[in-house]
Amino acid sequence: MTERSDAGVVAGATTTDRPLIRLDGVNKWFGPLHVLQDVDLSVARGEVVVVIGPSGSGKSTLCRAINRLEPINSGTITFDGQPLPAEGRALARLRSEVGMVFQSFNLFAHKTILENVTLGPTKVRKEKAASVRDRAMKLLERVGIANQAEKYPAQLSGGQQQRAAIARALAMQPKAMLFDEPTSALDPEMVGEVLDVMTSLAREGMTMVVVTHEMGFARHAANRVIFMADGQLVEDAAPDEFFANPRSERAKDFLSKILTH
Amino acid sequence: MSVLVDHFDVFVGGFWLTFQLCILSAVGALALGALVAVMRISPVPPLRWIGTAYVTVFRNSPLTIVWFFAAFGLPALDSNADFLRIPGLSSIFSRLGIDLPYFRFAVIALSLYTAAFVCEAIRSGINAVPPGQAEAARAIGLTFGQNLRYVVLPQAWKSAVVPLGSVIIAMIKNSALAGFFGVVGELSNSAQNLTSALGEPIIPVFVGVSIGYLVMTVPLGILLDRIEQRRAVAAR
């Protein structure tokens, strides 16, 4: 048990009340560019947080910082009560508990869809091949591409690839899932199939941080909407409230630009 | 041209010795080069420095100088490279096991020098793998070593194999220096014996020698072209 969770128990709170993801005063620079400015954020277990904002606002960087694909310059990020360790085995273990879905899918090009899904559990968790295979097939069935299991990523459509990538992340039985613009690289007719899978995940209580431009998804699947601009968290509100009454000028401006067309 | 027929056994013997030298050096260079490549991309800074220093030194020095240090530096350090007298191996490659160390020095010089180029060919292959592949591998919790082994290297290999082949072809040609560093009877050296000791005419002898090298390099080149063509079809 960590000190933090002991304190939580003393205060009468159960460990599930502790935020699963917590960012305190996080700063990140790309050279002279201050992409994350004193960002504070906490995400509770089972919560679905959608991050929106204009491009260059730092939302992808925020998402990638949570599993340290992007190291930060100052501040702290804790996952499940544990501060993110430095690069190494401990970090690899932590990453295995955080699923990540990328804009460009990033399926392993030299492996079949099934091998993509089973690689993590067999090599990282050293699970038995047979049981991993069963679970992988169930996951592929769940995302609707079980019949593509033996194909290579290049043989699948973008929507199918992204669903495979979600299955690959879920195969690690993660505590949370990060989505970095999961539908931005997809043809319009394939966006729906990916959002459907994400919506069902959200309903089942998966903790999710989703960077997206899909306002429909934000409205119906999110518990909270975070609006980012210029590296700062500008607004943090329930979706109904945010879309009906954005408080900041930046958010009003952003919404007027995307909702008028 | 009768020398080619009269002394056919000399040419074959020279070819065979050069061939052995090249096989051993290629294995050594590929293994060492792969190791240096992994060091150069490792997350541990001192390993990266060593890898970079290695490539800087051996890629930028003339082979003759490297070979000079192997053939004269090792004896000065009281070493006859006896660690290369590997029991099973010296029964196949008999020159490895003999008392005269020059064949072993040749293997060391060629391996050290070529490894720098092998490293860079492998590294260019690694750089050709889209960064998203390694990122996805890290995101599911693979360690650096697992990432290389299961995700990056299997893909890097595909774009590294053709430049690697060119490096090995260059190495085969470079092996012609061996005779100047005491490896008696390798292909180029046997030519010298024929011309200076037996007084055979120079031109026909060197035609024979070039045929010997071409027999090794041309098939390797053709093999690389095949691999490249297959890749081009697969990429379409």
CSV table of C-alpha atoms in Angstrom, one decimal:
chain,number,residue,atom,x,y,z
A,1,MET,CA,0.0,0.0,0.0
A,2,THR,CA,1.2,3.5,-0.7
A,3,GLU,CA,1.2,6.3,1.7
A,4,ARG,CA,-1.5,8.0,-0.3
A,5,SER,CA,-3.9,5.2,-0.1
A,6,ASP,CA,-3.3,4.7,3.6
A,7,ALA,CA,-4.3,8.3,4.1
A,8,GLY,CA,-7.4,7.7,2.0
A,9,VAL,CA,-8.4,4.7,4.2
A,10,VAL,CA,-7.9,6.8,7.4
A,11,ALA,CA,-10.1,9.5,6.0
A,12,GLY,CA,-12.8,7.0,5.6
A,13,ALA,CA,-12.6,6.9,1.8
A,14,THR,CA,-12.3,3.6,-0.1
A,15,THR,CA,-9.5,3.2,-2.5
A,16,THR,CA,-12.0,3.5,-5.4
A,17,ASP,CA,-12.6,7.1,-4.5
A,18,ARG,CA,-9.0,7.9,-5.3
A,19,PRO,CA,-8.7,9.2,-8.8
A,20,LEU,CA,-7.2,6.7,-11.2
A,21,ILE,CA,-5.4,9.3,-13.2
A,22,ARG,CA,-4.1,12.5,-11.6
A,23,LEU,CA,-2.1,15.3,-13.1
A,24,ASP,CA,-0.7,18.0,-10.9
A,25,GLY,CA,0.9,21.2,-12.2
A,26,VAL,CA,2.1,19.5,-15.4
A,27,ASN,CA,4.3,21.5,-17.7
A,28,LYS,CA,5.7,20.5,-21.1
A,29,TRP,CA,7.8,22.4,-23.6
A,30,PHE,CA,8.6,21.5,-27.2
A,31,GLY,CA,11.6,23.8,-27.5
A,32,PRO,CA,10.3,27.3,-26.9
A,33,LEU,CA,6.7,26.1,-27.3
A,34,HIS,CA,4.9,25.7,-24.0
A,35,VAL,CA,2.4,23.0,-24.9
A,36,LEU,CA,1.1,22.1,-21.5
A,37,GLN,CA,0.8,24.9,-19.0
A,38,ASP,CA,0.2,24.0,-15.3
A,39,VAL,CA,-2.3,21.4,-16.2
A,40,ASP,CA,-4.2,19.8,-13.3
A,41,LEU,CA,-6.6,17.0,-14.0
A,42,SER,CA,-8.0,14.1,-12.2
A,43,VAL,CA,-10.0,11.2,-13.7
A,44,ALA,CA,-12.0,8.9,-11.5
A,45,ARG,CA,-12.4,5.2,-12.0
A,46,GLY,CA,-15.1,4.5,-14.6
A,47,GLU,CA,-15.1,8.1,-15.8
A,48,VAL,CA,-15.2,9.0,-19.4
A,49,VAL,CA,-13.4,12.3,-20.1
A,50,VAL,CA,-13.4,13.7,-23.6
A,51,VAL,CA,-10.7,16.3,-24.4
A,52,ILE,CA,-11.5,18.7,-27.2
A,53,GLY,CA,-10.0,21.9,-28.5
A,54,PRO,CA,-8.4,23.5,-31.6
A,55,SER,CA,-5.4,21.7,-33.1
A,56,GLY,CA,-2.1,22.7,-31.4
A,57,SER,CA,-3.9,23.1,-28.1
A,58,GLY,CA,-1.9,20.3,-26.5
A,59,LYS,CA,-4.7,17.8,-26.1
A,60,SER,CA,-2.8,15.0,-27.8
A,61,THR,CA,0.3,15.7,-25.8
A,62,LEU,CA,-1.8,15.6,-22.6
A,63,CYS,CA,-3.1,12.2,-23.6
A,64,ARG,CA,0.3,10.9,-24.5
A,65,ALA,CA,1.8,12.2,-21.3
A,66,ILE,CA,-0.5,10.0,-19.2
A,67,ASN,CA,1.5,6.8,-20.2
A,68,ARG,CA,4.7,8.8,-20.6
A,69,LEU,CA,5.0,8.3,-24.3
A,70,GLU,CA,5.7,12.0,-24.0
A,71,PRO,CA,7.8,12.9,-21.0
A,72,ILE,CA,6.9,16.0,-19.1
A,73,ASN,CA,9.2,18.8,-17.9
A,74,SER,CA,7.7,19.5,-14.5
A,75,GLY,CA,4.7,18.5,-12.3
A,76,THR,CA,3.6,15.0,-11.4
A,77,ILE,CA,1.4,12.4,-13.0
A,78,THR,CA,0.1,9.5,-10.9
A,79,PHE,CA,-1.7,6.5,-12.2
A,80,ASP,CA,-3.6,4.4,-9.7
A,81,GLY,CA,-1.7,6.1,-6.8
A,82,GLN,CA,1.7,5.5,-8.3
A,83,PRO,CA,3.8,8.3,-9.8
A,84,LEU,CA,4.9,7.5,-13.3
A,85,PRO,CA,8.3,5.8,-13.1
A,86,ALA,CA,11.3,6.7,-15.3
A,87,GLU,CA,11.8,4.8,-18.6
A,88,GLY,CA,12.5,1.1,-17.7
A,89,ARG,CA,10.7,-2.1,-16.6
A,90,ALA,CA,8.5,-0.3,-14.0
A,91,LEU,CA,7.2,2.0,-16.7
A,92,ALA,CA,6.7,-0.9,-19.1
A,93,ARG,CA,4.6,-2.6,-16.4
A,94,LEU,CA,2.5,0.6,-15.9
A,95,ARG,CA,2.0,1.0,-19.6
A,96,SER,CA,0.7,-2.5,-19.8
A,97,GLU,CA,-2.2,-1.4,-17.6
A,98,VAL,CA,-3.1,1.6,-19.7
A,99,GLY,CA,-4.5,0.9,-23.1
A,100,MET,CA,-3.6,3.3,-25.9
A,101,VAL,CA,-5.3,3.8,-29.3
A,102,PHE,CA,-3.6,5.9,-31.8
A,103,GLN,CA,-4.8,8.1,-34.6
A,104,SER,CA,-2.8,6.1,-37.2
A,105,PHE,CA,-3.7,2.7,-35.6
A,106,ASN,CA,-0.1,1.6,-35.5
A,107,LEU,CA,-0.9,-2.1,-35.8
A,108,PHE,CA,2.2,-4.2,-36.1
A,109,ALA,CA,2.5,-4.4,-39.9
A,110,HIS,CA,4.4,-7.8,-40.0
A,111,LYS,CA,1.9,-9.6,-37.8
A,112,THR,CA,-1.6,-10.9,-38.4
A,113,ILE,CA,-4.5,-9.2,-36.6
A,114,LEU,CA,-4.7,-12.1,-34.1
A,115,GLU,CA,-0.9,-11.9,-33.5
A,116,ASN,CA,-1.2,-8.2,-32.9
A,117,VAL,CA,-3.8,-8.9,-30.2
A,118,THR,CA,-1.9,-11.8,-28.5
A,119,LEU,CA,1.6,-10.3,-28.6
A,120,GLY,CA,1.2,-8.2,-25.4
A,121,PRO,CA,-0.4,-10.9,-23.2
A,122,THR,CA,2.0,-13.6,-24.2
A,123,LYS,CA,5.2,-11.5,-24.1
A,124,VAL,CA,4.5,-8.9,-21.4
A,125,ARG,CA,2.3,-11.0,-19.1
A,126,LYS,CA,3.7,-14.4,-20.0
A,127,GLU,CA,0.2,-15.8,-20.2
A,128,LYS,CA,-0.5,-19.2,-21.8
A,129,ALA,CA,-0.8,-19.0,-25.6
A,130,ALA,CA,-4.1,-21.0,-25.7
A,131,SER,CA,-6.0,-18.9,-23.2
A,132,VAL,CA,-4.7,-15.7,-24.7
A,133,ARG,CA,-5.9,-16.9,-28.1
A,134,ASP,CA,-9.4,-17.6,-26.8
A,135,ARG,CA,-9.6,-14.2,-25.2
A,136,ALA,CA,-8.2,-12.5,-28.3
A,137,MET,CA,-10.8,-14.2,-30.5
A,138,LYS,CA,-13.6,-13.1,-28.1
A,139,LEU,CA,-12.3,-9.5,-28.3
A,140,LEU,CA,-12.1,-9.6,-32.0
A,141,GLU,CA,-15.6,-11.0,-32.1
A,142,ARG,CA,-16.7,-8.2,-29.8
A,143,VAL,CA,-15.3,-5.5,-32.1
A,144,GLY,CA,-16.8,-7.3,-35.1
A,145,ILE,CA,-13.7,-8.5,-37.0
A,146,ALA,CA,-13.2,-12.1,-35.8
A,147,ASN,CA,-13.3,-13.2,-39.5
A,148,GLN,CA,-10.3,-11.0,-40.2
A,149,ALA,CA,-8.1,-12.6,-37.5
A,150,GLU,CA,-5.6,-14.3,-39.9
A,151,LYS,CA,-5.2,-11.2,-42.2
A,152,TYR,CA,-2.5,-8.6,-42.1
A,153,PRO,CA,-3.3,-5.0,-41.1
A,154,ALA,CA,-2.7,-3.7,-44.7
A,155,GLN,CA,-5.5,-6.0,-45.9
A,156,LEU,CA,-8.1,-4.3,-43.6
A,157,SER,CA,-10.0,-1.1,-44.0
A,158,GLY,CA,-9.1,1.8,-41.7
A,159,GLY,CA,-12.2,1.2,-39.5
A,160,GLN,CA,-11.4,-2.5,-39.1
A,161,GLN,CA,-7.8,-1.7,-38.3
A,162,GLN,CA,-8.8,0.8,-35.6
A,163,ARG,CA,-11.2,-1.8,-34.1
A,164,ALA,CA,-8.3,-4.3,-34.1
A,165,ALA,CA,-6.1,-1.7,-32.3
A,166,ILE,CA,-8.8,-1.3,-29.7
A,167,ALA,CA,-8.9,-5.1,-29.3
A,168,ARG,CA,-5.1,-5.2,-29.0
A,169,ALA,CA,-5.3,-2.6,-26.1
A,170,LEU,CA,-8.1,-4.4,-24.4
A,171,ALA,CA,-6.3,-7.8,-24.5
A,172,MET,CA,-4.0,-6.4,-21.8
A,173,GLN,CA,-7.1,-6.0,-19.6
A,174,PRO,CA,-6.1,-2.3,-18.9
A,175,LYS,CA,-7.4,-0.2,-16.0
A,176,ALA,CA,-7.9,2.7,-18.3
A,177,MET,CA,-7.9,3.5,-22.0
A,178,LEU,CA,-6.4,6.5,-23.8
A,179,PHE,CA,-7.7,7.4,-27.2
A,180,ASP,CA,-5.6,9.9,-29.2
A,181,GLU,CA,-7.9,11.1,-32.0
A,182,PRO,CA,-9.0,7.5,-32.9
A,183,THR,CA,-11.3,8.5,-35.7
A,184,SER,CA,-9.4,11.4,-37.3
A,185,ALA,CA,-7.6,9.2,-39.9
A,186,LEU,CA,-10.8,7.4,-40.9
A,187,ASP,CA,-13.0,7.8,-44.0
A,188,PRO,CA,-16.3,9.3,-42.8
A,189,GLU,CA,-18.3,6.1,-43.3
A,190,MET,CA,-16.0,4.2,-40.9
A,191,VAL,CA,-16.1,6.6,-38.0
A,192,GLY,CA,-19.4,5.2,-36.7
A,193,GLU,CA,-18.2,1.6,-36.4
A,194,VAL,CA,-15.3,2.7,-34.2
A,195,LEU,CA,-17.4,5.1,-32.1
A,196,ASP,CA,-19.9,2.3,-31.5
A,197,VAL,CA,-17.1,0.1,-30.0
A,198,MET,CA,-15.9,3.1,-27.8
A,199,THR,CA,-19.5,3.9,-26.7
A,200,SER,CA,-20.1,0.3,-25.6
A,201,LEU,CA,-16.8,0.3,-23.7
A,202,ALA,CA,-17.8,3.5,-21.9
A,203,ARG,CA,-21.1,2.0,-21.0
A,204,GLU,CA,-19.4,-1.0,-19.4
A,205,GLY,CA,-17.5,1.4,-17.1
A,206,MET,CA,-14.1,1.5,-18.6
A,207,THR,CA,-12.1,4.6,-17.5
A,208,MET,CA,-11.4,6.5,-20.7
A,209,VAL,CA,-9.6,9.7,-21.8
A,210,VAL,CA,-10.6,10.5,-25.3
A,211,VAL,CA,-9.1,13.2,-27.5
A,212,THR,CA,-11.5,13.7,-30.3
A,213,HIS,CA,-13.3,16.0,-32.7
A,214,GLU,CA,-16.5,13.9,-32.6
A,215,MET,CA,-18.8,16.2,-30.7
A,216,GLY,CA,-21.6,13.6,-31.0
A,217,PHE,CA,-19.5,11.1,-29.0
A,218,ALA,CA,-18.7,13.8,-26.5
A,219,ARG,CA,-22.3,14.6,-25.9
A,220,HIS,CA,-23.7,11.1,-25.5
A,221,ALA,CA,-20.8,9.1,-24.0
A,222,ALA,CA,-18.7,11.5,-21.9
A,223,ASN,CA,-19.1,12.2,-18.2
A,224,ARG,CA,-17.0,15.3,-18.5
A,225,VAL,CA,-15.8,17.5,-21.4
A,226,ILE,CA,-12.4,19.2,-21.1
A,227,PHE,CA,-11.8,22.1,-23.4
A,228,MET,CA,-8.1,22.9,-24.1
A,229,ALA,CA,-6.6,25.9,-25.8
A,230,ASP,CA,-3.0,27.1,-26.0
A,231,GLY,CA,-1.8,24.4,-23.6
A,232,GLN,CA,-4.3,25.2,-20.8
A,233,LEU,CA,-7.4,23.5,-19.5
A,234,VAL,CA,-9.9,26.2,-20.2
A,235,GLU,CA,-13.1,24.5,-19.3
A,236,ASP,CA,-14.1,21.3,-17.4
A,237,ALA,CA,-17.8,20.7,-17.4
A,238,ALA,CA,-20.5,18.1,-18.0
A,239,PRO,CA,-21.2,17.7,-21.7
A,240,ASP,CA,-24.7,19.2,-21.6
A,241,GLU,CA,-23.6,22.2,-19.8
A,242,PHE,CA,-20.5,22.7,-21.9
A,243,PHE,CA,-22.3,22.5,-25.3
A,244,ALA,CA,-25.3,24.6,-24.1
A,245,ASN,CA,-23.4,27.2,-22.1
A,246,PRO,CA,-19.7,27.4,-22.8
A,247,ARG,CA,-18.3,30.0,-20.3
A,248,SER,CA,-15.0,31.1,-22.0
A,249,GLU,CA,-14.7,33.1,-25.2
A,250,ARG,CA,-12.3,30.5,-26.6
A,251,ALA,CA,-14.8,27.7,-26.2
A,252,LYS,CA,-17.6,29.8,-27.7
A,253,ASP,CA,-15.5,30.7,-30.6
A,254,PHE,CA,-14.4,27.0,-31.1
A,255,LEU,CA,-17.9,25.7,-30.9
A,256,SER,CA,-19.3,28.3,-33.3
A,257,LYS,CA,-16.7,27.3,-35.8
A,258,ILE,CA,-17.3,23.6,-35.7
A,259,LEU,CA,-21.1,23.6,-35.2
A,260,THR,CA,-22.1,26.0,-37.9
A,261,HIS,CA,-21.3,23.6,-40.8
B,1,MET,CA,45.7,-18.3,-71.0
B,2,SER,CA,47.1,-21.8,-70.4
B,3,VAL,CA,48.0,-20.7,-66.9
B,4,LEU,CA,44.3,-21.0,-66.0
B,5,VAL,CA,44.3,-24.7,-66.9
B,6,ASP,CA,47.9,-25.5,-65.8
B,7,HIS,CA,47.5,-24.0,-62.4
B,8,PHE,CA,43.8,-24.5,-61.9
B,9,ASP,CA,44.4,-26.1,-58.5
B,10,VAL,CA,46.2,-22.9,-57.3
B,11,PHE,CA,43.2,-20.8,-58.3
B,12,VAL,CA,40.8,-23.2,-56.6
B,13,GLY,CA,42.9,-23.3,-53.5
B,14,GLY,CA,43.1,-19.5,-53.4
B,15,PHE,CA,39.4,-19.2,-54.0
B,16,TRP,CA,38.6,-21.7,-51.2
B,17,LEU,CA,40.8,-19.9,-48.7
B,18,THR,CA,39.3,-16.4,-49.6
B,19,PHE,CA,35.8,-17.9,-49.4
B,20,GLN,CA,36.5,-19.3,-45.9
B,21,LEU,CA,37.9,-15.9,-44.8
B,22,CYS,CA,34.8,-14.1,-46.1
B,23,ILE,CA,32.3,-16.5,-44.5
B,24,LEU,CA,34.0,-16.1,-41.1
B,25,SER,CA,34.4,-12.4,-41.4
B,26,ALA,CA,30.8,-11.9,-42.6
B,27,VAL,CA,29.4,-13.8,-39.6
B,28,GLY,CA,31.7,-11.8,-37.3
B,29,ALA,CA,30.8,-8.5,-38.9
B,30,LEU,CA,27.0,-9.2,-38.9
B,31,ALA,CA,27.0,-10.2,-35.3
B,32,LEU,CA,29.2,-7.4,-34.1
B,33,GLY,CA,27.5,-4.8,-36.4
B,34,ALA,CA,24.0,-5.8,-35.0
B,35,LEU,CA,25.3,-5.5,-31.5
B,36,VAL,CA,26.8,-2.0,-32.2
B,37,ALA,CA,23.5,-1.0,-33.9
B,38,VAL,CA,21.5,-2.0,-30.8
B,39,MET,CA,24.0,-0.1,-28.7
B,40,ARG,CA,23.6,3.0,-30.8
B,41,ILE,CA,19.8,3.1,-30.4
B,42,SER,CA,19.8,1.9,-26.8
B,43,PRO,CA,18.2,4.1,-24.1
B,44,VAL,CA,21.4,3.9,-22.0
B,45,PRO,CA,23.6,6.9,-22.9
B,46,PRO,CA,27.1,5.3,-22.3
B,47,LEU,CA,26.2,2.4,-24.6
B,48,ARG,CA,25.1,4.9,-27.2
B,49,TRP,CA,28.5,6.7,-26.9
B,50,ILE,CA,30.5,3.5,-27.2
B,51,GLY,CA,28.4,2.5,-30.3
B,52,THR,CA,28.9,5.9,-31.9
B,53,ALA,CA,32.6,6.0,-31.1
B,54,TYR,CA,33.0,2.5,-32.6
B,55,VAL,CA,31.4,3.6,-35.9
B,56,THR,CA,33.3,6.8,-36.0
B,57,VAL,CA,36.6,5.1,-35.6
B,58,PHE,CA,36.1,2.1,-37.9
B,59,ARG,CA,34.1,3.7,-40.6
B,60,ASN,CA,36.5,6.5,-41.0
B,61,SER,CA,39.8,4.7,-40.9
B,62,PRO,CA,41.3,3.0,-44.0
B,63,LEU,CA,41.0,-0.8,-43.9
B,64,THR,CA,44.8,-1.0,-44.4
B,65,ILE,CA,45.3,0.8,-41.1
B,66,VAL,CA,42.8,-1.3,-39.2
B,67,TRP,CA,44.5,-4.4,-40.6
B,68,PHE,CA,47.9,-3.1,-39.7
B,69,PHE,CA,46.8,-2.7,-36.1
B,70,ALA,CA,45.3,-6.2,-36.1
B,71,ALA,CA,48.4,-7.8,-37.6
B,72,PHE,CA,51.0,-5.8,-35.7
B,73,GLY,CA,49.2,-4.4,-32.8
B,74,LEU,CA,47.9,-7.7,-31.4
B,75,PRO,CA,51.3,-9.4,-31.5
B,76,ALA,CA,52.7,-6.3,-29.7
B,77,LEU,CA,50.1,-6.9,-27.0
B,78,ASP,CA,51.3,-10.5,-26.9
B,79,SER,CA,48.2,-11.9,-28.5
B,80,ASN,CA,48.0,-14.4,-31.3
B,81,ALA,CA,44.2,-14.2,-31.3
B,82,ASP,CA,44.1,-17.7,-30.0
B,83,PHE,CA,40.5,-17.1,-28.8
B,84,LEU,CA,39.5,-17.7,-32.4
B,85,ARG,CA,40.9,-21.3,-32.3
B,86,ILE,CA,37.5,-22.6,-31.6
B,87,PRO,CA,37.7,-26.4,-31.5
B,88,GLY,CA,34.7,-27.4,-33.7
B,89,LEU,CA,35.1,-24.4,-36.0
B,90,SER,CA,38.8,-25.0,-36.7
B,91,SER,CA,38.1,-28.5,-38.0
B,92,ILE,CA,36.1,-27.0,-40.8
B,93,PHE,CA,38.1,-23.8,-41.3
B,94,SER,CA,41.6,-25.4,-40.8
B,95,ARG,CA,43.5,-22.1,-41.1
B,96,LEU,CA,41.8,-20.9,-37.9
B,97,GLY,CA,43.6,-23.5,-35.8
B,98,ILE,CA,47.2,-23.3,-37.2
B,99,ASP,CA,50.1,-21.7,-35.3
B,100,LEU,CA,50.6,-18.9,-37.8
B,101,PRO,CA,48.1,-16.2,-36.6
B,102,TYR,CA,47.6,-14.2,-39.8
B,103,PHE,CA,44.4,-15.8,-40.9
B,104,ARG,CA,42.9,-15.1,-37.5
B,105,PHE,CA,44.2,-11.5,-37.7
B,106,ALA,CA,42.5,-11.2,-41.1
B,107,VAL,CA,39.2,-12.4,-39.7
B,108,ILE,CA,39.5,-9.8,-36.9
B,109,ALA,CA,40.5,-6.9,-39.2
B,110,LEU,CA,37.7,-7.6,-41.7
B,111,SER,CA,35.1,-8.2,-39.0
B,112,LEU,CA,35.9,-5.0,-37.1
B,113,TYR,CA,36.1,-2.8,-40.1
B,114,THR,CA,32.9,-4.2,-41.8
B,115,ALA,CA,30.9,-4.2,-38.6
B,116,ALA,CA,30.8,-0.4,-38.7
B,117,PHE,CA,29.1,-0.5,-42.1
B,118,VAL,CA,26.8,-3.4,-41.0
B,119,CYS,CA,25.8,-1.3,-38.0
B,120,GLU,CA,24.8,1.7,-40.2
B,121,ALA,CA,22.9,-0.5,-42.7
B,122,ILE,CA,20.9,-2.1,-39.8
B,123,ARG,CA,20.3,1.3,-38.3
B,124,SER,CA,19.0,2.7,-41.6
B,125,GLY,CA,16.6,-0.3,-41.6
B,126,ILE,CA,15.5,0.5,-38.1
B,127,ASN,CA,15.0,4.1,-39.0
B,128,ALA,CA,12.8,3.0,-42.0
B,129,VAL,CA,10.3,1.4,-39.5
B,130,PRO,CA,7.6,4.0,-38.8
B,131,PRO,CA,8.0,5.4,-35.3
B,132,GLY,CA,4.4,4.5,-34.5
B,133,GLN,CA,5.3,0.8,-34.5
B,134,ALA,CA,7.8,1.2,-31.7
B,135,GLU,CA,5.4,3.5,-29.9
B,136,ALA,CA,2.5,1.0,-30.0
B,137,ALA,CA,4.9,-1.6,-28.7
B,138,ARG,CA,5.9,0.6,-25.8
B,139,ALA,CA,2.2,1.4,-25.2
B,140,ILE,CA,1.3,-2.3,-24.6
B,141,GLY,CA,4.2,-2.6,-22.1
B,142,LEU,CA,7.0,-4.3,-24.2
B,143,THR,CA,10.4,-3.5,-22.8
B,144,PHE,CA,13.2,-2.1,-25.0
B,145,GLY,CA,14.6,-5.5,-25.8
B,146,GLN,CA,11.2,-7.1,-26.5
B,147,ASN,CA,10.3,-4.1,-28.7
B,148,LEU,CA,13.4,-4.7,-30.8
B,149,ARG,CA,13.0,-8.4,-30.9
B,150,TYR,CA,9.3,-8.7,-31.7
B,151,VAL,CA,8.4,-5.5,-33.4
B,152,VAL,CA,11.2,-3.3,-34.7
B,153,LEU,CA,14.0,-5.7,-36.0
B,154,PRO,CA,11.7,-8.1,-37.9
B,155,GLN,CA,10.5,-5.0,-39.9
B,156,ALA,CA,13.9,-3.3,-40.0
B,157,TRP,CA,15.5,-6.5,-41.5
B,158,LYS,CA,13.4,-6.1,-44.7
B,159,SER,CA,14.8,-2.7,-45.6
B,160,ALA,CA,18.3,-3.5,-44.3
B,161,VAL,CA,18.9,-6.7,-46.3
B,162,VAL,CA,19.8,-5.0,-49.6
B,163,PRO,CA,22.3,-2.5,-48.1
B,164,LEU,CA,23.7,-5.3,-46.0
B,165,GLY,CA,24.3,-7.3,-49.1
B,166,SER,CA,26.3,-4.4,-50.6
B,167,VAL,CA,28.4,-4.2,-47.4
B,168,ILE,CA,29.2,-7.9,-47.7
B,169,ILE,CA,30.1,-7.6,-51.3
B,170,ALA,CA,32.5,-4.8,-50.5
B,171,MET,CA,33.9,-6.9,-47.7
B,172,ILE,CA,34.6,-9.8,-50.1
B,173,LYS,CA,36.6,-7.4,-52.4
B,174,ASN,CA,38.4,-5.9,-49.4
B,175,SER,CA,39.6,-9.4,-48.4
B,176,ALA,CA,42.1,-9.1,-51.3
B,177,LEU,CA,44.3,-7.2,-48.9
B,178,ALA,CA,44.8,-10.4,-46.8
B,179,GLY,CA,47.8,-11.5,-48.8
B,180,PHE,CA,49.7,-8.4,-47.9
B,181,PHE,CA,49.2,-9.2,-44.2
B,182,GLY,CA,50.6,-12.7,-44.3
B,183,VAL,CA,47.7,-14.9,-45.3
B,184,VAL,CA,49.6,-17.1,-47.7
B,185,GLY,CA,47.6,-18.7,-50.5
B,186,GLU,CA,44.4,-16.6,-50.6
B,187,LEU,CA,43.1,-15.7,-54.0
B,188,SER,CA,45.1,-12.5,-54.7
B,189,ASN,CA,48.2,-13.8,-53.0
B,190,SER,CA,48.2,-17.0,-55.1
B,191,ALA,CA,48.3,-14.7,-58.2
B,192,GLN,CA,51.4,-13.1,-56.9
B,193,ASN,CA,53.0,-16.4,-56.4
B,194,LEU,CA,52.2,-17.4,-59.9
B,195,THR,CA,53.6,-14.3,-61.4
B,196,SER,CA,56.7,-13.6,-59.3
B,197,ALA,CA,57.8,-17.1,-58.3
B,198,LEU,CA,56.8,-19.1,-61.4
B,199,GLY,CA,57.0,-16.2,-63.9
B,200,GLU,CA,53.5,-16.7,-65.3
B,201,PRO,CA,52.2,-13.8,-67.4
B,202,ILE,CA,50.4,-11.2,-65.4
B,203,ILE,CA,47.3,-10.5,-67.4
B,204,PRO,CA,45.9,-14.1,-67.6
B,205,VAL,CA,46.7,-14.7,-64.0
B,206,PHE,CA,44.7,-11.7,-62.9
B,207,VAL,CA,41.8,-12.7,-65.3
B,208,GLY,CA,41.7,-15.9,-63.3
B,209,VAL,CA,41.8,-14.0,-60.0
B,210,SER,CA,38.9,-11.7,-61.0
B,211,ILE,CA,36.8,-14.7,-62.1
B,212,GLY,CA,37.4,-16.1,-58.6
B,213,TYR,CA,36.0,-12.9,-57.0
B,214,LEU,CA,33.1,-12.7,-59.4
B,215,VAL,CA,32.1,-16.2,-58.6
B,216,MET,CA,31.5,-15.0,-55.1
B,217,THR,CA,30.1,-11.5,-55.6
B,218,VAL,CA,27.9,-11.9,-58.7
B,219,PRO,CA,25.6,-14.6,-57.3
B,220,LEU,CA,25.3,-12.5,-54.1
B,221,GLY,CA,24.4,-9.5,-56.2
B,222,ILE,CA,21.8,-11.4,-58.2
B,223,LEU,CA,20.3,-12.8,-55.0
B,224,LEU,CA,19.9,-9.2,-53.7
B,225,ASP,CA,18.2,-8.1,-56.9
B,226,ARG,CA,15.8,-10.9,-56.5
B,227,ILE,CA,15.0,-9.9,-52.9
B,228,GLU,CA,14.5,-6.3,-54.0
B,229,GLN,CA,12.2,-7.3,-56.8
B,230,ARG,CA,10.1,-9.4,-54.5
B,231,ARG,CA,9.9,-6.4,-52.1
B,232,ALA,CA,8.8,-4.1,-54.9
B,233,VAL,CA,6.0,-6.4,-55.9
B,234,ALA,CA,4.9,-6.8,-52.3
B,235,ALA,CA,4.8,-3.0,-51.8
B,236,ARG,CA,2.5,-2.4,-54.7
